[in-house]
mmCIF file of C-alpha atoms in Angstrom:
data_model
loop_
_atom_site.group_PDB
_atom_site.id
_atom_site.type_symbol
_atom_site.label_atom_id
_atom_site.label_comp_id
_atom_site.label_asym_id
_atom_site.label_seq_id
_atom_site.Cartn_x
_atom_site.Cartn_y
_atom_site.Cartn_z
ATOM 1 C CA PRO F 219 6.935 -17.344 5.326
ATOM 2 C CA ASP F 220 7.480 -13.639 7.339
ATOM 3 C CA ASP F 221 6.389 -13.416 10.374
ATOM 4 C CA SER F 222 7.434 -10.118 10.788
ATOM 5 C CA THR F 223 5.254 -7.147 11.849
ATOM 6 C CA PHE F 224 5.840 -5.910 8.544
ATOM 7 C CA GLY F 225 5.599 -9.188 6.613
ATOM 8 C CA ARG F 226 2.799 -10.084 8.090
ATOM 9 C CA PHE F 227 0.840 -6.500 7.036
ATOM 10 C CA GLY F 228 1.922 -7.485 3.552
ATOM 11 C CA HIS F 229 2.951 -4.768 0.195
ATOM 12 C CA ALA F 230 2.076 -3.258 -2.082
ATOM 13 C CA ALA F 231 3.765 -1.028 -5.600
ATOM 14 C CA LEU F 232 2.529 -1.077 -8.716
ATOM 15 C CA CYS F 233 5.052 -2.127 -11.310
ATOM 16 C CA VAL F 234 5.024 -0.928 -15.301
ATOM 17 C CA PHE F 235 6.219 -3.035 -17.966
ATOM 18 C CA ALA F 236 6.665 -1.073 -21.122
ATOM 19 C CA PRO F 237 8.636 -2.396 -24.414
ATOM 20 C CA GLU F 238 11.236 0.064 -24.067
ATOM 21 C CA GLU F 239 12.690 -1.683 -20.240
ATOM 22 C CA PRO F 240 11.024 -5.629 -20.655
ATOM 23 C CA ASP F 241 12.259 -6.580 -17.037
ATOM 24 C CA GLY F 242 9.321 -3.251 -15.378
ATOM 25 C CA GLN F 243 10.235 -1.180 -13.264
ATOM 26 C CA CYS F 244 8.377 -1.353 -9.667
ATOM 27 C CA PHE F 245 7.729 2.340 -7.567
ATOM 28 C CA ASN F 246 8.066 0.555 -3.875
ATOM 29 C CA TYR F 247 5.991 3.128 -1.018
ATOM 30 C CA GLY F 248 6.921 0.810 1.150
ATOM 31 C CA ALA F 249 11.047 1.898 1.484
ATOM 32 C CA ALA F 250 12.667 3.094 4.807
ATOM 33 C CA HIS F 251 15.467 2.584 6.786
ATOM 34 C CA ALA F 252 15.171 -0.915 8.897
ATOM 35 C CA ARG F 253 16.159 0.067 12.142
ATOM 36 C CA ALA F 254 14.915 -0.637 16.291
ATOM 37 C CA GLY F 255 11.706 1.267 16.418
ATOM 38 C CA LEU F 256 10.650 1.647 13.440
ATOM 39 C CA ALA F 257 7.405 -0.148 14.185
ATOM 40 C CA ARG F 258 6.447 2.206 17.179
ATOM 41 C CA ASP F 259 7.709 4.587 15.339
ATOM 42 C CA VAL F 260 4.674 3.818 11.894
ATOM 43 C CA LEU F 261 2.264 3.681 14.581
ATOM 44 C CA LEU F 262 2.896 6.402 16.187
ATOM 45 C CA GLY F 263 2.813 8.463 12.413
ATOM 46 C CA ARG F 264 6.723 9.565 12.602
ATOM 47 C CA ALA F 265 8.561 7.162 10.280
ATOM 48 C CA ARG F 266 9.680 8.467 6.568
ATOM 49 C CA PHE F 267 9.010 5.722 4.423
ATOM 50 C CA TRP F 268 10.075 7.078 0.394
ATOM 51 C CA VAL F 269 9.259 5.721 -3.184
ATOM 52 C CA LYS F 270 11.921 4.536 -4.949
ATOM 53 C CA PRO F 271 12.305 3.065 -8.206
ATOM 54 C CA GLU F 272 13.579 -0.661 -8.376
ATOM 55 C CA PRO F 273 13.383 -3.562 -11.489
ATOM 56 C CA TYR F 274 10.758 -5.685 -11.090
ATOM 57 C CA SER F 275 14.019 -8.924 -10.654
ATOM 58 C CA PHE F 276 14.858 -7.127 -7.787
ATOM 59 C CA VAL F 277 11.959 -6.588 -6.095
ATOM 60 C CA ILE F 278 10.466 -10.148 -6.837
ATOM 61 C CA GLU F 279 14.164 -11.676 -6.311
ATOM 62 C CA TYR F 280 14.283 -9.299 -2.357
ATOM 63 C CA TYR F 281 10.335 -11.092 -0.951
ATOM 64 C CA ARG F 282 10.738 -14.686 -2.523
ATOM 65 C CA GLY F 283 14.280 -14.230 -0.494
ATOM 66 C CA GLN F 284 12.310 -13.192 2.882
ATOM 67 C CA GLY F 285 9.643 -15.798 2.375
ATOM 68 C CA ARG F 286 6.860 -12.995 1.550
ATOM 69 C CA ARG F 287 3.604 -14.086 -0.701
ATOM 70 C CA ILE F 288 3.511 -12.591 -4.146
ATOM 71 C CA ARG F 289 0.247 -11.453 -5.541
ATOM 72 C CA ALA F 290 0.103 -9.529 -8.803
ATOM 73 C CA GLN F 291 -2.592 -7.739 -11.220
ATOM 74 C CA ALA F 292 -3.509 -6.643 -14.124
ATOM 75 C CA LEU F 293 -5.146 -3.388 -15.231
ATOM 76 C CA SER F 294 -7.534 -3.272 -17.824
ATOM 77 C CA MET F 295 -6.484 0.363 -18.237
ATOM 78 C CA SER F 296 -6.341 2.909 -21.150
ATOM 79 C CA PRO F 297 -3.625 3.988 -23.043
ATOM 80 C CA GLU F 298 -4.421 7.398 -21.329
ATOM 81 C CA GLU F 299 -4.675 6.201 -18.174
ATOM 82 C CA ILE F 300 -1.793 4.183 -18.618
ATOM 83 C CA THR F 301 0.495 7.618 -19.201
ATOM 84 C CA ARG F 302 -0.808 9.176 -16.508
ATOM 85 C CA VAL F 303 0.181 6.494 -14.459
ATOM 86 C CA VAL F 304 3.817 6.186 -15.276
ATOM 87 C CA ASN F 305 3.515 10.471 -15.117
ATOM 88 C CA LEU F 306 1.885 10.295 -11.028
ATOM 89 C CA LEU F 307 4.963 7.274 -9.969
ATOM 90 C CA ALA F 308 7.587 9.766 -12.179
ATOM 91 C CA HIS F 309 6.668 13.153 -10.108
ATOM 92 C CA ASP F 310 6.363 10.279 -6.534
ATOM 93 C CA ALA F 311 9.753 9.485 -6.987
ATOM 94 C CA ALA F 312 11.332 12.471 -7.675
ATOM 95 C CA ALA F 313 13.789 13.250 -4.967
ATOM 96 C CA GLU F 314 11.891 16.788 -3.337
ATOM 97 C CA ASN F 315 8.285 14.564 -3.599
ATOM 98 C CA SER F 316 9.040 10.855 -2.461
ATOM 99 C CA GLU F 317 9.501 10.867 0.635
ATOM 100 C CA TYR F 318 6.634 10.862 2.869
ATOM 101 C CA LEU F 319 5.084 10.082 6.608
ATOM 102 C CA CYS F 320 3.968 6.888 7.387
ATOM 103 C CA ASP F 321 0.207 6.257 8.971
ATOM 104 C CA PRO F 322 -0.578 2.945 9.675
ATOM 105 C CA LEU F 323 -4.248 3.233 8.121
ATOM 106 C CA ARG F 324 -3.944 6.656 6.289
ATOM 107 C CA ASN F 325 -1.391 7.094 4.392
ATOM 108 C CA ASN F 326 1.460 3.966 3.628
ATOM 109 C CA CYS F 327 2.481 1.541 0.335
ATOM 110 C CA SER F 328 -1.809 0.940 -0.163
ATOM 111 C CA THR F 329 -2.979 3.855 -0.079
ATOM 112 C CA ARG F 330 -0.037 5.350 -2.196
ATOM 113 C CA SER F 331 -0.957 2.599 -4.541
ATOM 114 C CA ARG F 332 -4.545 3.180 -4.528
ATOM 115 C CA ASP F 333 -4.552 6.924 -4.745
ATOM 116 C CA VAL F 334 -2.342 7.063 -7.783
ATOM 117 C CA LEU F 335 -4.652 4.348 -9.496
ATOM 118 C CA ASP F 336 -7.941 6.327 -9.049
ATOM 119 C CA ALA F 337 -6.572 9.374 -10.183
ATOM 120 C CA ALA F 338 -4.898 8.082 -13.122
ATOM 121 C CA SER F 339 -8.818 6.327 -13.777
ATOM 122 C CA PHE F 340 -10.327 10.270 -13.512
ATOM 123 C CA GLY F 341 -11.377 8.646 -10.172
ATOM 124 C CA ARG F 342 -12.834 4.804 -11.628
ATOM 125 C CA LEU F 343 -11.293 3.189 -8.668
ATOM 126 C CA HIS F 344 -12.960 5.294 -5.373
ATOM 127 C CA GLN F 345 -16.679 5.323 -7.667
ATOM 128 C CA ALA F 346 -16.228 1.091 -8.274
ATOM 129 C CA THR F 347 -15.268 0.299 -4.484
ATOM 130 C CA VAL F 348 -16.612 3.726 -2.357
ATOM 131 C CA GLY F 349 -20.303 2.097 -0.540
ATOM 132 C CA THR F 350 -18.370 -1.464 -1.004
ATOM 133 C CA LEU F 351 -18.503 -2.996 2.026
ATOM 134 C CA SER F 352 -15.743 -5.071 2.695
ATOM 135 C CA VAL F 353 -15.247 -8.121 5.381
ATOM 136 C CA ARG F 354 -12.375 -5.626 6.733
ATOM 137 C CA SER F 355 -12.492 -3.404 9.603
ATOM 138 C CA TYR F 356 -9.645 -1.080 11.454
ATOM 139 C CA ARG F 357 -9.690 -3.569 13.559
ATOM 140 C CA ASP F 358 -8.948 -6.625 11.876
ATOM 141 C CA VAL F 359 -6.817 -5.029 9.529
ATOM 142 C CA LEU F 360 -3.829 -3.882 12.854
ATOM 143 C CA LEU F 361 -4.420 -7.655 14.396
ATOM 144 C CA GLN F 362 -3.415 -9.149 11.203
ATOM 145 C CA ALA F 363 0.477 -6.810 11.489
ATOM 146 C CA LEU F 364 0.372 -7.153 14.991
ATOM 147 C CA GLY F 365 -1.312 -9.696 16.484
ATOM 148 C CA GLU F 366 -3.730 -10.071 19.374
ATOM 149 C CA SER F 367 -0.858 -8.306 22.061
ATOM 150 C CA PHE F 368 -1.630 -5.768 24.147
ATOM 151 C CA VAL F 369 0.717 -2.852 22.634
ATOM 152 C CA ALA F 370 -1.701 -3.745 19.250
ATOM 153 C CA LEU F 371 -5.046 -2.900 21.165
ATOM 154 C CA ALA F 372 -3.713 -0.203 23.168
ATOM 155 C CA ALA F 373 -3.166 0.937 19.234
ATOM 156 C CA LEU F 374 -5.900 0.058 17.712
ATOM 157 C CA ASP F 375 -7.612 2.533 20.700
ATOM 158 C CA LEU F 376 -5.203 5.732 20.026
ATOM 159 C CA LEU F 377 -4.904 5.539 16.338
ATOM 160 C CA VAL F 378 -8.592 4.572 15.750
ATOM 161 C CA GLY F 379 -11.270 4.632 19.105
ATOM 162 C CA GLU F 380 -14.512 3.754 18.467
ATOM 163 C CA GLU F 381 -14.760 3.464 13.968
ATOM 164 C CA ALA F 382 -12.157 0.040 14.675
ATOM 165 C CA ASP F 383 -14.745 -1.685 14.251
ATOM 166 C CA ARG F 384 -17.021 -0.399 11.206
ATOM 167 C CA PRO F 385 -16.904 -2.636 9.024
ATOM 168 C CA LEU F 386 -14.418 -0.931 5.833
ATOM 169 C CA ASP F 387 -16.193 -0.272 2.214
ATOM 170 C CA ALA F 388 -13.687 -1.635 -0.062
ATOM 171 C CA TRP F 389 -12.388 2.173 -0.581
ATOM 172 C CA ASP F 390 -10.915 2.670 2.811
ATOM 173 C CA ALA F 391 -9.803 -1.713 2.396
ATOM 174 C CA MET F 392 -6.883 -0.658 0.365
ATOM 175 C CA VAL F 393 -5.442 1.010 3.790
ATOM 176 C CA ALA F 394 -4.083 -2.271 3.509
ATOM 177 C CA PRO F 395 -2.124 -5.003 0.769
ATOM 178 C CA ASP F 396 -5.336 -7.540 0.666
ATOM 179 C CA GLY F 397 -7.786 -4.899 0.293
ATOM 180 C CA LEU F 398 -5.759 -3.351 -2.456
ATOM 181 C CA TYR F 399 -5.172 -6.559 -4.513
ATOM 182 C CA ASP F 400 -9.320 -7.284 -3.600
ATOM 183 C CA GLY F 401 -10.033 -3.182 -4.388
ATOM 184 C CA VAL F 402 -8.698 -3.350 -7.687
ATOM 185 C CA ALA F 403 -10.189 -6.960 -8.596
ATOM 186 C CA LEU F 404 -13.798 -4.556 -7.971
ATOM 187 C CA GLY F 405 -12.661 -1.005 -10.755
ATOM 188 C CA LEU F 406 -9.358 -2.167 -12.929
ATOM 189 C CA ALA F 407 -9.080 -5.548 -13.444
ATOM 190 C CA PRO F 408 -9.777 -6.632 -16.790
#
């Protein structure tokens, strides 16, 4: 398994399958230039990421090649909601909209995917998850990615402060890919 910081945190992407594209298209909100200092810049909220459409088969091969765990979920959405997902993804992938500053606890591949699904479902995901306690705190999320190092603990205090140990509801827990998977199971799974 990939034991890098990003490998431990996990990753989320939204994939769409249509008759005209049987291989499917994934929208990867975690595209960035791999470089020294990327993890530090992510923690400081100054790393630039962007949305990158990629064929499903490429995404699967890439993450399997890194030894990453892959979990997929089917969604229970109406045709209108699916159309909204496709339109929101196309909007986000457009050159003028695709780039964003990554914040590990507020604006990342998981929260971006969550927000697309929530907007497309007319708030159904938010309604099903807000106020429903999860088993995670912000401390759990960051320590999963960074380990029990001094840097991780300092980053946690800088990024979150006193809120670090507050139990997150299922909506806020979707800051991490595992939390997104669990939240979608509550609000959009068949």
